[in-house]
Coordinates of C-alpha atoms and ligand atoms in Angstrom, one line a residue:
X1 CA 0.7 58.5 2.4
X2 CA 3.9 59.5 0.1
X3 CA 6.7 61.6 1.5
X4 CA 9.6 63.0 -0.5
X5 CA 10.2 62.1 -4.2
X6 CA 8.0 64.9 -5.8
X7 CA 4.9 64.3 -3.8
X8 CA 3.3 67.3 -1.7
X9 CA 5.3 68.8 1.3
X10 CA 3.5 66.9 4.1
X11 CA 2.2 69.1 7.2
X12 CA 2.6 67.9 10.5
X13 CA 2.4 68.8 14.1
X14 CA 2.7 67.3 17.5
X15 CA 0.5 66.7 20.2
X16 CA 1.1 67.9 23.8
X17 CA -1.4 66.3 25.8
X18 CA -0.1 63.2 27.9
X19 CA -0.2 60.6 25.8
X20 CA -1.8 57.9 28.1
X21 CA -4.6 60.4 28.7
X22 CA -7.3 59.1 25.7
X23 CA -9.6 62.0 26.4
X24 CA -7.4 64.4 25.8
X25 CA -5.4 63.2 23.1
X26 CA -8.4 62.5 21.5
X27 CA -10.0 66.0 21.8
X28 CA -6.7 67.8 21.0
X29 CA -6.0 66.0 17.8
X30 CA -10.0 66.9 16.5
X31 CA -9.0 70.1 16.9
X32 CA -7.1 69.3 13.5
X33 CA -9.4 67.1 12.1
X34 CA -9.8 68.8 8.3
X35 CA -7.2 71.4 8.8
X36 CA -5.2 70.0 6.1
X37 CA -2.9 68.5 8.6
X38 CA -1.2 65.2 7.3
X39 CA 0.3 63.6 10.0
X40 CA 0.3 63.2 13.3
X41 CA 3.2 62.6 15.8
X42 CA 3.1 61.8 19.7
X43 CA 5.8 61.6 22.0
X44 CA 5.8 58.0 23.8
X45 CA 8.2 58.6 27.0
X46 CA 7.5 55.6 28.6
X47 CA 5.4 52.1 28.3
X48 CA 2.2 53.6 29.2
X49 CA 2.2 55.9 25.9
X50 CA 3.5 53.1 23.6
X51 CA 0.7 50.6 24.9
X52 CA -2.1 53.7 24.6
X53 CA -1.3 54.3 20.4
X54 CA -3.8 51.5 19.6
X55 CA -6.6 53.0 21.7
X56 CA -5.6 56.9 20.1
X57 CA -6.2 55.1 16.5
X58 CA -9.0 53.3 17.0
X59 CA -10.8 56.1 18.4
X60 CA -10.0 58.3 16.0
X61 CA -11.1 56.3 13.5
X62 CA -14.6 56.2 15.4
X63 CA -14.1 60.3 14.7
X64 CA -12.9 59.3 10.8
X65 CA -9.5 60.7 11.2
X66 CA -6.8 58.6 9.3
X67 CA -4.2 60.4 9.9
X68 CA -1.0 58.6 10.2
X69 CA 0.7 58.4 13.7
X70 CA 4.2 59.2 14.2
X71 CA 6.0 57.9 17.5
X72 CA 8.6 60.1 18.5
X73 CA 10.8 58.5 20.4
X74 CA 13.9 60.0 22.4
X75 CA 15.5 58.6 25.2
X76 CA 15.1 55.5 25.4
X77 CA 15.3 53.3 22.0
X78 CA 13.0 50.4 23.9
X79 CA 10.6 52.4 23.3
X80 CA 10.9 52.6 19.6
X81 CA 10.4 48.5 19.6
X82 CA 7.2 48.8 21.6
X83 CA 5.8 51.7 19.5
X84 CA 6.1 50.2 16.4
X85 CA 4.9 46.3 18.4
X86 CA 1.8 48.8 19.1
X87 CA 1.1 50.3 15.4
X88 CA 2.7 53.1 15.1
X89 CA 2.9 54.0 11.3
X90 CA 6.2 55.6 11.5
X91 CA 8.9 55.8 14.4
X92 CA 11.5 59.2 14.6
X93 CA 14.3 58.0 16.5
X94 CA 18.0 60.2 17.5
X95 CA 20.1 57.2 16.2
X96 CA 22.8 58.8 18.4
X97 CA 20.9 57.8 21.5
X98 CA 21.2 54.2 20.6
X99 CA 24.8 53.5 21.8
X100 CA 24.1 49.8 20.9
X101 CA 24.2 49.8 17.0
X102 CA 23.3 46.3 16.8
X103 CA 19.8 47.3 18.4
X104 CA 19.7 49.9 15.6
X105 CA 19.7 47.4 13.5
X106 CA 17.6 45.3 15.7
X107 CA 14.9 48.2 15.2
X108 CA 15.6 48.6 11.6
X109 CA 15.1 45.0 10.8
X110 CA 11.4 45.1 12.3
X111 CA 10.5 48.5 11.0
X112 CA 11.0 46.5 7.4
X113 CA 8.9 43.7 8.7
X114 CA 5.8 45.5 9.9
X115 CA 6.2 48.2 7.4
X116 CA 6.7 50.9 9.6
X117 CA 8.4 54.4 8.3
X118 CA 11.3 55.8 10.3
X119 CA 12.3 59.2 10.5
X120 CA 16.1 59.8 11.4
X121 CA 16.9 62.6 13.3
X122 CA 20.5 64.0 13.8
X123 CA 20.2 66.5 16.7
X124 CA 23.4 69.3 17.6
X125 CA 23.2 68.4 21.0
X126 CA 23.9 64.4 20.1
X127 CA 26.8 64.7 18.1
X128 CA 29.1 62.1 17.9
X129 CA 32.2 62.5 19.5
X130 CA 34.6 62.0 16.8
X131 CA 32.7 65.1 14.7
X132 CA 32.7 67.3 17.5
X133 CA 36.5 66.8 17.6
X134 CA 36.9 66.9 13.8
X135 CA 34.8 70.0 13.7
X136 CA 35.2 71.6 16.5
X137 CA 31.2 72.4 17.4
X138 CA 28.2 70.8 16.1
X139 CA 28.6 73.5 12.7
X140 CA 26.6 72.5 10.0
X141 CA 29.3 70.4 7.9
X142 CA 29.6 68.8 11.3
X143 CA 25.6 68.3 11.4
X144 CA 25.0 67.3 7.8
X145 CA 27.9 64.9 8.4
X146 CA 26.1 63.0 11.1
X147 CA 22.9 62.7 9.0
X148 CA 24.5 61.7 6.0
X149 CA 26.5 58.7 8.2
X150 CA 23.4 57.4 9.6
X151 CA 21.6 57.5 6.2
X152 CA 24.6 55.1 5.0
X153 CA 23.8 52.9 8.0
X154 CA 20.2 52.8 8.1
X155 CA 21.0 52.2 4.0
X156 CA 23.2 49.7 4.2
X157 CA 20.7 47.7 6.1
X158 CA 18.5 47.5 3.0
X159 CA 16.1 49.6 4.6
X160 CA 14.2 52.9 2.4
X161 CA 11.2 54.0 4.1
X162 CA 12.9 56.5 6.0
X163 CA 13.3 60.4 5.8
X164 CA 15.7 62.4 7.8
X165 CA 16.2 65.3 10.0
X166 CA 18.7 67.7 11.0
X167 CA 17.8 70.1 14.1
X168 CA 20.0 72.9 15.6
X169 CA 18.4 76.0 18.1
X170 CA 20.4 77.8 15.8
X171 CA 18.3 78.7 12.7
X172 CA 21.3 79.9 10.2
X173 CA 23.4 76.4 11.4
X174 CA 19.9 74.3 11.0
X175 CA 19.5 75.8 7.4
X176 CA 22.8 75.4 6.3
X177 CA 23.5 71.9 7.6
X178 CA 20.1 71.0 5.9
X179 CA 21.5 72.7 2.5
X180 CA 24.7 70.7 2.7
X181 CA 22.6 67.2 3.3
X182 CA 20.5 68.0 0.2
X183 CA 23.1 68.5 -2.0
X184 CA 24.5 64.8 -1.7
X185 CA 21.4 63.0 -0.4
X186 CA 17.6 62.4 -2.0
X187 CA 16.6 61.2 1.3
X188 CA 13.5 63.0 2.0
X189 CA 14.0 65.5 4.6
X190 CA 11.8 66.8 7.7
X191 CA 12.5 70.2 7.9
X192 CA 11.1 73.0 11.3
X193 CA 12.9 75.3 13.5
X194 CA 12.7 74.2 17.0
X195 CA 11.8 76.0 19.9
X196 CA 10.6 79.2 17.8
X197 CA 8.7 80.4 20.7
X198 CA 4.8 81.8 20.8
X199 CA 2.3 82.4 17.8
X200 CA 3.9 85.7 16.5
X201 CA 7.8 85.9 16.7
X202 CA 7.2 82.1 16.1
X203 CA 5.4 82.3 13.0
X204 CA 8.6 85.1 12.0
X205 CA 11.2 82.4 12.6
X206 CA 9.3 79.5 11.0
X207 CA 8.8 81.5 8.4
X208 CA 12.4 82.6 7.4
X209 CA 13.7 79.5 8.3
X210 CA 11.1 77.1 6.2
X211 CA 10.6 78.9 3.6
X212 CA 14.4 79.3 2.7
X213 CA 14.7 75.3 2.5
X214 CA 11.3 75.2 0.4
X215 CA 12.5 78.1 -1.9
X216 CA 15.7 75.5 -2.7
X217 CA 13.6 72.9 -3.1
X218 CA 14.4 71.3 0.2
X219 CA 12.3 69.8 2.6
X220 CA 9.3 67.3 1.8
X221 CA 7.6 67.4 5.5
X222 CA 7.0 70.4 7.8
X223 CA 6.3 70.8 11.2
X224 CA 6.2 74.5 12.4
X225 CA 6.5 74.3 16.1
X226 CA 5.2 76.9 18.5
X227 CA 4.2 77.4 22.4
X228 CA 0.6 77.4 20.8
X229 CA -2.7 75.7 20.2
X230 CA -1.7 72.3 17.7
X231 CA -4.3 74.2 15.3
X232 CA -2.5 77.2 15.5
X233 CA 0.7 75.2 13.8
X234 CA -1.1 73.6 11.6
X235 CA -2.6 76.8 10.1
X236 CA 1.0 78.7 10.0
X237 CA 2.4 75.6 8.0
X238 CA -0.8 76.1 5.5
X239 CA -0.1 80.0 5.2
X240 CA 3.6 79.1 4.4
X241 CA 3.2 76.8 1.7
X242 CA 0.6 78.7 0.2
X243 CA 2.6 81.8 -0.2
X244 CA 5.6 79.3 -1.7
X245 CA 2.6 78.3 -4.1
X246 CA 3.0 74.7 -2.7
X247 CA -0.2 74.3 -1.0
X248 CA -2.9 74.0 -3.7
X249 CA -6.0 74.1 -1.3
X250 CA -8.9 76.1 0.3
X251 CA -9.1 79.9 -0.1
X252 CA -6.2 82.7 -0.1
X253 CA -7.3 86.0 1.2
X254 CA -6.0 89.1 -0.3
X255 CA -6.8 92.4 2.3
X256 CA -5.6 95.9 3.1
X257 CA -4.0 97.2 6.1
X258 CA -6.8 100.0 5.1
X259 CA -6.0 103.6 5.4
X260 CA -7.7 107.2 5.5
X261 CA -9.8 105.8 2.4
X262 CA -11.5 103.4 3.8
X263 CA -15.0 104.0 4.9
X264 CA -16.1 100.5 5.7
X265 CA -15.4 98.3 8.9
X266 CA -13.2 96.5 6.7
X267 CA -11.6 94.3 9.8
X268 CA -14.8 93.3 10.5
X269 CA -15.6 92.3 7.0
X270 CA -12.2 90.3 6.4
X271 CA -12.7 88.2 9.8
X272 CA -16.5 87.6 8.7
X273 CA -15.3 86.4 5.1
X274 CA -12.5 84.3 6.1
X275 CA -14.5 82.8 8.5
X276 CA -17.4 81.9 6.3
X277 CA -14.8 80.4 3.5
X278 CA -13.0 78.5 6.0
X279 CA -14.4 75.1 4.9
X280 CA -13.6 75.9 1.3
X281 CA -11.5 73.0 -0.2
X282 CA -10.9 74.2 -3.5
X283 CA -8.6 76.7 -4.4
X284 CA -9.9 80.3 -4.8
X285 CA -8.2 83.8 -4.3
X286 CA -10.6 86.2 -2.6
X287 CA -9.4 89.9 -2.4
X288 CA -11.2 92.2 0.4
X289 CA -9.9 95.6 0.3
X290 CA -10.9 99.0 1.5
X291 CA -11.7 101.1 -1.5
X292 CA -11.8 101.9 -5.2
X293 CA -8.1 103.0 -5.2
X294 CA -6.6 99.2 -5.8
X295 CA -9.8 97.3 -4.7
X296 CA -10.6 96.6 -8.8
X297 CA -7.0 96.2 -9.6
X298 CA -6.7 93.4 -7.0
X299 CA -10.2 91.7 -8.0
X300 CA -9.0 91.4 -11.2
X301 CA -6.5 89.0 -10.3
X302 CA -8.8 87.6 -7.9
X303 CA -11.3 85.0 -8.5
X304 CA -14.0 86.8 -5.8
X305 CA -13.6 90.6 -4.6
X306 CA -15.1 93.1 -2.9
X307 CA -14.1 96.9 -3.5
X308 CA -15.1 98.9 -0.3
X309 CA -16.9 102.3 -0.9
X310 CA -18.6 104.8 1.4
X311 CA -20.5 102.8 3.7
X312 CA -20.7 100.3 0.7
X313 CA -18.9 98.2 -1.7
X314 CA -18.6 96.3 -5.0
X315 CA -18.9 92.8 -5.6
X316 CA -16.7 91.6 -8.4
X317 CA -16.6 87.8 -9.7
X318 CA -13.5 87.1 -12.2
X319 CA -12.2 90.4 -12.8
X320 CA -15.5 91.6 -14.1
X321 CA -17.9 93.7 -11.6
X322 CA -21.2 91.5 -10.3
X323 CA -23.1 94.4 -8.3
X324 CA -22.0 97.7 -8.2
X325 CA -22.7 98.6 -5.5
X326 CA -24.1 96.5 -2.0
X327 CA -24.6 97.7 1.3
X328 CA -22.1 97.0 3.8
X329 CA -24.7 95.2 6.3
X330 CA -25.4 93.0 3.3
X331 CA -21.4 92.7 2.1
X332 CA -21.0 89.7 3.6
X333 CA -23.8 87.5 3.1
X334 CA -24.3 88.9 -0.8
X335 CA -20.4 88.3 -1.1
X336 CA -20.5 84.9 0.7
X337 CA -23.7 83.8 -1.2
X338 CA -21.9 84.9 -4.7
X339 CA -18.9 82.5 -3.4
X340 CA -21.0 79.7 -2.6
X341 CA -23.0 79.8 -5.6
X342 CA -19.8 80.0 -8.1
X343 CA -16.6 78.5 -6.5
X344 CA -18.9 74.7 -6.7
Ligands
SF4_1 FE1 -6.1 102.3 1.6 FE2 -7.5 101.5 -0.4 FE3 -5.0 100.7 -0.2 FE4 -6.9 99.8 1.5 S1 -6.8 99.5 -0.8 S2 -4.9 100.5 2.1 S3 -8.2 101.6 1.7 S4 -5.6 102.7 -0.5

């Protein structure tokens, strides 16, 4: 796959499981198999994960997942040699924990041999010492700085499959340092807040801090990280880039937060819809909403869209209404069964 360059911000997450454990890794990564998530990176920690990647791809090829398999590598830069000896597509290394540069270049020099990707990531926490004392903390001139050196290096070794990264715990520093980087580098950049916490407040903080890089045109991969299910990322990623418009697939729900005019189970009804569209590849924009007040105004901009009446609704198919009025125990399946039929 393409990264950076004007192709489609990539989606990524990261596995949890222990990596040596097959069984698990296996079953964790199907939970993402058709999510619409791109890539797939895996922590190797010691010489037991890097020797288990060839067994994690060829089973999931058995499973027809193809996803590419990202190494992340952080302590020790060994392990970067034996990840990429053991397939790994791509490698994302901390060049500031390789304290021996000429290994760097050891690694670079076989990552253009086998053809392997690297991702460069400049942490705040692995500064180098002479930025820290030029700027005083790891600020975001400090940050950008860092990345931009390495970039030169990994450059001047001839070497272009490579994006970078820039992470700080601090979202306004992370945001800014990655600002600064794009606006003297076309490096390809992996963008995410760290450590955002569990599925709600995370989502808030991915959100603002993602979707104020995308909004500048920065970033070309994503990884929104939470203390949740791998799935669970991979669908908050989706929801973001499809409310920046960059994510051109499957279904966008429109509903109401209902009010004293609803007289449906309109809850009910959204949860059944979405779920029965889930597998929906091609773009369509449903709206579900709870009465006659906005329900047509919305289902005109909609391709599919159901205005809730009294213990009823109305079905409308591009703007234009399809039944007038339907049941609400046969809502769903008439609705669903309209979709289906049209949206081929
Ligand atoms: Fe209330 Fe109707 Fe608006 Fe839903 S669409 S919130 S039911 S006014």
């Amino acid at each position: 796959m393409k990264i950076g360059y004007g192709h489609p911000v990539a989606i990524q997450t990261m596995t949890s499981e222990k990596t040596h454990d097959l069984g698990a890794m296996i079953k964790q990564i199907l939970t993402v198999k058709d999510s619409g998530c791109d890539l797939i990176r895996i922590s190797i920690p010691d010489e037991a994960s890097a020797l288990a990647l060839p067994k994690i791809r060829a089973a999931l090829e058995a499973e027809g997942i193809n996803m590419p398999l990202v190494a992340d590598i952080h302590f020790s830069p060994e392990m970067a040699f034996l990840a990429i000896e053991n397939g790994a597509d791509k490698v994302r290394i901390n060049p500031g924990n390789f304290k021996d540069h000429a290994r760097l270049k050891d690694l670079i020099a076989l990552a253009k041999k086998t053809g392997t990707a690297m991702r460069i990531g400049v942490n705040a926490g692995s500064l180098e010492r002479d930025l820290l004392e030029k700027h005083g903390h790891p600020t975001p001139e400090a940050l950008a700085e860092s990345a931009l050196r390495w970039v030169k290096f990994v450059e001047d070794e001839g070497f272009e499959n490579f994006c970078a990264s820039i992470k700080s715990e601090n979202a306004l520093v992370n945001t800014e340092a990655n600002r600064i980087f794009a606006s003297q580098s076309d490096v390809p950049l992996h963008i995410g807040v760290t450590h955002a916490g569990t599925l709600l407040p995370g989502t808030v903080k991915n959100t603002i801090g993602i979707s104020t890089l995308l909004q500048q045109g920065i970033g070309d991969t994503v990884r929104v990280s939470l203390t949740a299910p791998i799935a669970e990322e991979v669908q908050v990623c989706k929801y973001i880039l499809k409310a920046l418009g960059l994510y051109a697939h499957g279904t966008d729900i429109i509903s109401c937060p209902t009010c004293a005019r609803c007289e449906i189970d309109l809850p009910a009804l959204v949860a059944e819809v979405e779920k029965a569209v889930a597998h929906i590849k091609k773009p369509i924009r449903i709206s579900v909403l709870g009465c006659a007040v906005n329900g047509p105004g919305e289902a005109r901009e909609s391709d599919f869209g159901i205005a809730g009446g009294k213990g009823c609704g109305a079905l409308y198919y591009r703007g234009e209404v399809y039944k007038a009025r339907v049941s609400e125990d046969q809502l769903v399946s008439e609705f669903v069964k309209l979709i289906e039929e049209k949206a081929q």
